XYZ file of C-alpha atoms in Angstrom:
367
model
C 213.284 6.229 33.348
C 211.246 8.468 34.728
C 208.566 6.564 36.888
C 205.303 6.758 34.356
C 203.284 9.103 35.584
C 199.717 6.760 34.505
C 196.779 6.985 34.522
C 196.246 10.145 32.265
C 195.710 10.734 29.458
C 198.541 10.295 26.171
C 197.696 10.851 22.957
C 200.157 11.641 19.705
C 198.447 13.885 17.551
C 198.999 14.799 14.070
C 198.041 18.678 14.404
C 197.323 19.347 18.172
C 195.903 22.897 17.665
C 194.442 22.841 14.056
C 191.345 20.227 13.647
C 191.038 18.181 16.522
C 189.564 18.096 19.470
C 191.588 15.802 21.393
C 192.829 19.125 23.651
C 189.367 20.352 23.739
C 187.809 17.066 24.817
C 190.179 17.106 26.936
C 189.587 19.730 29.141
C 186.260 19.348 28.915
C 186.033 16.202 30.963
C 187.940 16.907 33.422
C 186.334 20.232 34.384
C 182.757 21.546 35.230
C 183.501 25.060 33.746
C 181.421 26.031 30.361
C 184.238 27.533 29.474
C 188.018 25.514 29.748
C 190.297 28.048 31.758
C 193.817 27.294 30.986
C 197.427 29.842 31.332
C 199.860 29.412 28.830
C 203.514 28.568 29.172
C 205.497 27.850 26.806
C 208.959 27.906 25.857
C 210.361 31.212 23.852
C 212.591 29.381 21.087
C 209.682 26.752 20.034
C 207.069 29.459 19.938
C 209.620 31.524 18.009
C 210.330 29.200 16.298
C 207.215 27.538 14.352
C 205.747 30.358 12.494
C 201.512 31.164 13.188
C 201.867 28.806 16.492
C 200.390 31.809 18.194
C 197.857 32.955 16.067
C 196.832 29.044 15.314
C 196.437 27.951 19.763
C 193.983 31.614 19.455
C 191.866 30.056 16.795
C 192.082 26.726 18.492
C 190.743 28.681 21.806
C 188.258 30.557 19.693
C 186.587 27.632 17.839
C 186.442 25.931 20.865
C 185.080 28.044 23.509
C 189.045 28.111 25.818
C 189.004 30.671 27.647
C 192.964 31.624 27.700
C 193.264 33.634 31.450
C 195.951 35.892 30.977
C 199.670 36.015 28.867
C 201.297 32.788 28.110
C 204.558 33.357 30.302
C 206.744 32.639 27.659
C 210.153 31.182 28.967
C 213.346 30.130 27.589
C 214.162 26.794 27.772
C 217.457 24.681 29.091
C 218.126 23.143 32.606
C 219.446 26.186 33.530
C 216.057 27.629 33.916
C 215.918 24.666 36.657
C 218.692 25.287 38.167
C 218.510 29.864 38.326
C 217.404 29.826 42.638
C 213.537 29.592 41.363
C 213.341 32.712 39.409
C 211.301 31.037 37.036
C 209.162 28.817 38.721
C 208.397 32.382 41.281
C 207.628 33.573 37.557
C 204.669 30.747 36.578
C 203.512 30.869 40.327
C 203.536 34.798 40.295
C 201.213 34.011 36.775
C 198.784 31.420 37.991
C 198.132 33.278 41.108
C 197.472 36.313 39.010
C 195.162 34.791 36.812
C 193.498 33.128 40.067
C 192.843 29.662 37.937
C 192.597 26.700 40.757
C 191.893 22.450 41.463
C 188.813 23.211 38.121
C 191.340 24.540 36.029
C 194.491 23.864 33.665
C 198.253 24.614 33.083
C 199.545 24.098 29.767
C 202.925 23.668 29.557
C 204.765 23.755 25.877
C 208.450 22.781 25.057
C 211.547 20.507 25.872
C 212.338 18.822 29.292
C 213.626 21.386 31.524
C 210.329 23.296 30.888
C 208.006 20.419 32.224
C 209.644 20.154 34.884
C 209.726 23.558 36.795
C 205.969 24.297 34.708
C 204.837 21.118 36.363
C 206.999 21.904 39.853
C 204.832 25.216 40.339
C 201.447 23.621 38.841
C 202.116 21.577 42.151
C 202.791 24.423 44.745
C 199.505 26.905 43.523
C 196.148 25.931 45.988
C 196.647 22.463 46.005
C 197.798 21.470 42.627
C 196.426 22.465 39.372
C 196.357 19.909 36.630
C 198.948 20.273 33.622
C 198.541 19.471 29.914
C 202.222 18.151 29.234
C 202.765 19.125 25.498
C 206.585 18.745 24.493
C 208.354 20.242 21.847
C 211.880 17.900 21.398
C 212.146 14.248 20.979
C 213.616 13.777 24.460
C 210.297 14.948 25.914
C 208.182 13.097 23.841
C 210.222 9.497 25.272
C 210.689 10.360 28.274
C 211.013 14.013 31.189
C 206.831 14.207 29.689
C 206.350 10.739 32.003
C 207.814 11.744 34.894
C 205.048 12.337 38.169
C 206.536 14.451 39.464
C 208.332 18.610 38.992
C 211.498 18.859 40.135
C 213.563 22.065 40.127
C 217.490 22.032 41.023
C 218.864 24.013 44.324
C 222.578 23.902 45.945
C 223.623 22.679 42.627
C 221.795 19.183 43.042
C 219.932 17.866 40.433
C 216.120 17.941 41.245
C 216.968 18.496 44.518
C 213.573 19.898 45.152
C 210.267 17.250 43.642
C 206.245 17.333 44.136
C 203.780 15.232 42.909
C 201.896 17.241 40.000
C 198.969 16.491 39.006
C 199.114 15.739 35.278
C 195.775 15.633 32.774
C 196.953 14.471 29.568
C 200.708 14.155 27.796
C 199.662 15.089 24.137
C 202.222 14.655 21.541
C 202.626 15.775 18.479
C 205.962 14.557 16.943
C 206.619 17.159 13.803
C 207.334 19.798 17.073
C 210.290 18.068 17.477
C 212.234 19.235 14.043
C 212.777 22.143 15.403
C 215.068 21.018 17.448
C 219.385 21.896 17.134
C 221.297 19.089 15.255
C 222.711 17.887 18.657
C 219.170 17.765 20.544
C 218.153 15.342 17.831
C 220.763 12.555 17.917
C 221.241 12.771 21.881
C 217.396 12.087 21.568
C 218.251 8.428 19.958
C 219.303 7.295 23.469
C 216.204 7.998 25.165
C 214.667 5.040 22.563
C 217.318 2.609 23.067
C 217.495 3.255 26.851
C 213.974 1.488 26.750
C 214.602 -0.547 24.246
C 217.838 -2.604 26.377
C 215.696 -2.269 29.130
C 211.545 -3.522 27.636
C 212.327 -4.436 24.318
C 214.597 -6.416 21.748
C 212.700 -5.653 18.498
C 212.559 -2.236 19.443
C 216.444 -2.191 19.569
C 216.316 -3.970 15.705
C 214.415 -1.347 14.853
C 216.628 1.464 15.700
C 219.481 -0.035 14.300
C 218.060 -1.125 10.928
C 217.178 2.879 10.609
C 219.971 4.522 12.324
C 220.927 6.329 9.050
C 217.720 7.606 8.535
C 217.179 8.887 11.768
C 220.885 10.713 11.830
C 219.587 12.060 8.817
C 217.165 13.926 10.212
C 213.817 11.585 8.654
C 211.069 12.757 10.443
C 208.548 9.700 9.407
C 211.160 7.188 11.449
C 211.465 9.968 13.965
C 207.258 9.802 14.933
C 208.001 5.346 14.369
C 210.700 5.652 17.384
C 208.309 8.202 19.675
C 205.385 5.826 18.990
C 207.241 2.454 19.781
C 208.974 4.221 23.142
C 205.350 5.849 23.937
C 203.837 2.381 23.957
C 206.484 1.043 26.112
C 206.988 3.927 28.526
C 203.573 3.216 30.185
C 204.903 0.497 31.640
C 206.984 1.433 35.042
C 210.487 0.712 35.082
C 213.128 0.867 37.626
C 216.082 3.637 37.797
C 219.160 2.361 36.693
C 222.574 3.551 37.509
C 223.718 4.368 34.632
C 220.346 7.113 34.538
C 221.909 8.433 37.889
C 225.660 8.915 36.781
C 223.862 10.653 33.769
C 222.999 13.560 36.131
C 226.106 13.570 37.662
C 227.648 14.304 34.336
C 225.432 16.871 33.635
C 225.763 18.450 37.356
C 229.705 18.404 36.812
C 229.910 19.593 33.780
C 228.200 23.022 34.905
C 225.249 21.768 32.619
C 227.083 21.662 29.664
C 226.666 18.321 28.411
C 223.192 18.150 27.503
C 220.859 15.715 28.636
C 220.917 13.186 25.606
C 224.359 12.888 25.542
C 225.021 12.353 29.475
C 222.323 9.554 28.929
C 223.802 7.897 26.158
C 227.217 7.538 27.952
C 224.858 6.072 30.791
C 222.971 3.360 28.969
C 226.094 1.766 28.488
C 227.848 2.318 32.071
C 224.875 0.485 33.156
C 226.124 -2.595 30.897
C 229.182 -2.037 31.096
C 228.264 -3.250 34.789
C 226.232 -5.514 33.709
C 228.899 -7.339 31.993
C 231.666 -6.918 34.489
C 228.404 -9.175 36.403
C 228.387 -11.303 33.217
C 225.250 -10.547 32.894
C 225.161 -8.796 29.382
C 227.975 -10.225 26.416
C 230.185 -7.948 25.105
C 228.068 -8.901 22.160
C 225.650 -7.401 23.100
C 226.664 -4.510 24.711
C 229.042 -3.563 21.430
C 225.615 -3.272 19.143
C 224.030 -1.207 21.692
C 227.183 1.281 21.997
C 227.385 0.751 17.532
C 224.000 1.814 16.789
C 224.159 4.523 20.064
C 227.328 5.573 17.643
C 224.980 5.361 14.286
C 222.507 7.254 15.375
C 224.655 10.733 16.629
C 224.136 9.544 20.415
C 227.842 9.328 21.227
C 228.338 12.811 19.909
C 229.218 13.821 23.569
C 231.764 12.021 24.268
C 234.072 14.029 22.622
C 232.189 17.463 24.830
C 232.609 14.924 28.350
C 236.476 13.457 28.258
C 238.054 15.746 31.286
C 235.259 14.760 33.365
C 235.843 10.886 32.618
C 237.976 11.175 35.937
C 236.080 12.376 38.079
C 234.741 8.679 38.975
C 233.859 9.470 42.857
C 231.767 12.427 41.559
C 229.931 10.142 39.576
C 229.138 7.501 41.967
C 227.772 10.454 43.899
C 224.708 9.354 42.514
C 224.090 6.282 43.778
C 224.345 8.527 46.984
C 221.618 10.588 45.198
C 219.050 7.390 44.782
C 218.873 6.338 48.256
C 218.368 9.863 50.053
C 215.318 10.429 47.236
C 214.202 6.795 47.771
C 215.261 4.591 50.605
C 216.520 2.339 47.962
C 219.342 0.465 47.654
C 219.058 -1.798 44.126
C 218.953 0.050 41.284
C 217.802 -1.942 37.348
C 220.054 -3.547 35.375
C 219.972 -4.772 31.886
C 220.768 -8.718 32.034
C 219.748 -9.311 27.878
C 218.523 -7.103 25.833
C 214.936 -6.139 25.950
C 215.253 -7.872 30.080
C 216.314 -6.047 33.098
C 216.657 -6.935 36.194
C 215.969 -5.584 40.021
C 219.237 -6.744 42.099
C 218.729 -6.261 45.645
C 221.265 -3.929 46.344
C 224.494 -2.519 43.958
C 227.968 -3.661 44.597
C 229.676 -0.763 44.825
C 232.865 -2.156 43.727
C 231.668 -3.609 40.904
C 229.659 -0.250 40.346
C 233.466 1.405 40.144
C 235.017 -0.931 38.200
C 233.374 -0.888 35.664
C 233.021 2.844 35.360
C 236.532 2.597 35.285
C 236.670 0.712 32.486
C 234.867 2.350 30.799
C 235.437 5.622 31.098
C 239.244 4.413 31.101
C 238.433 3.102 27.332
C 236.160 5.874 25.868
C 239.461 8.050 27.032
C 241.742 6.141 25.312
C 243.414 5.081 28.594
C 245.702 1.737 28.504
C 243.459 -0.698 31.756
């Protein structure tokens, strides 16, 4: 799980750029400028698929006397902008410098998790750090990526190789922005909710089980309910699991063709397999989580990742990356649905056996 960036203001709103004052209130509470000064970084795909959003934002800014100090920086989202040798980050930095914004101004980042990561990284590099307001537009970003406490980009094939603390001023979530995403992104996003349910809330897992069919059918009210439940739980800190790092490795060795939601779903099951091997989680509970992941569509990625499943050693380098990034050897593992524990040190042999077991089963091999 991402570290919580709180304390910062987190709001779930119905019409962020419409008839409400949330964004304006956030800006005016944090700046001494009579006219708050902002630069917008936005996911080009989201803007193109959301009719009239540019004009709507313009009208909101005019009504509240918010100054847009440059043309919006429009960038296509996706992991590729994190792994483009800093081209996207430098494009943002150039715009921030040319707009002459600083510590009393704001970057408003509108997009999915990758765009929020890069925008946070870029904003943190300029003049000691420019405050950033995150407006996530994908379900997974609303439930997970927006809460990262730092900006991050990939380099030399290493996921999140460059990381720097960011000045997150607010996270503003409009759930219906999620309706623009593709089916695969929608279904994969369930893994973020299930991951936090396994770690923090048996009650949330029950709600996900009861609403799995409606979720898969893209019921927006169900998605909003899930987002609200997850955000409430997300505001407390949690550890990082081996499964999450396994997910990152799967993305990397797939050349970032495996979407984040699908990789995280596999990571959730990896955690449960390890816990099952250590007699922490029952086979019944593990099967229960696998069933709801499948019903919500988050295991659709297994079909696309079978060729990755024989690269166990490469996946386990996620352990090494965690140690390099944090100087720690312990991971959070579920010990029951809704509970988690932090072992002193992960047993690599147990992890290896659990990974081999999981991938052999999911690949249809005999073990």
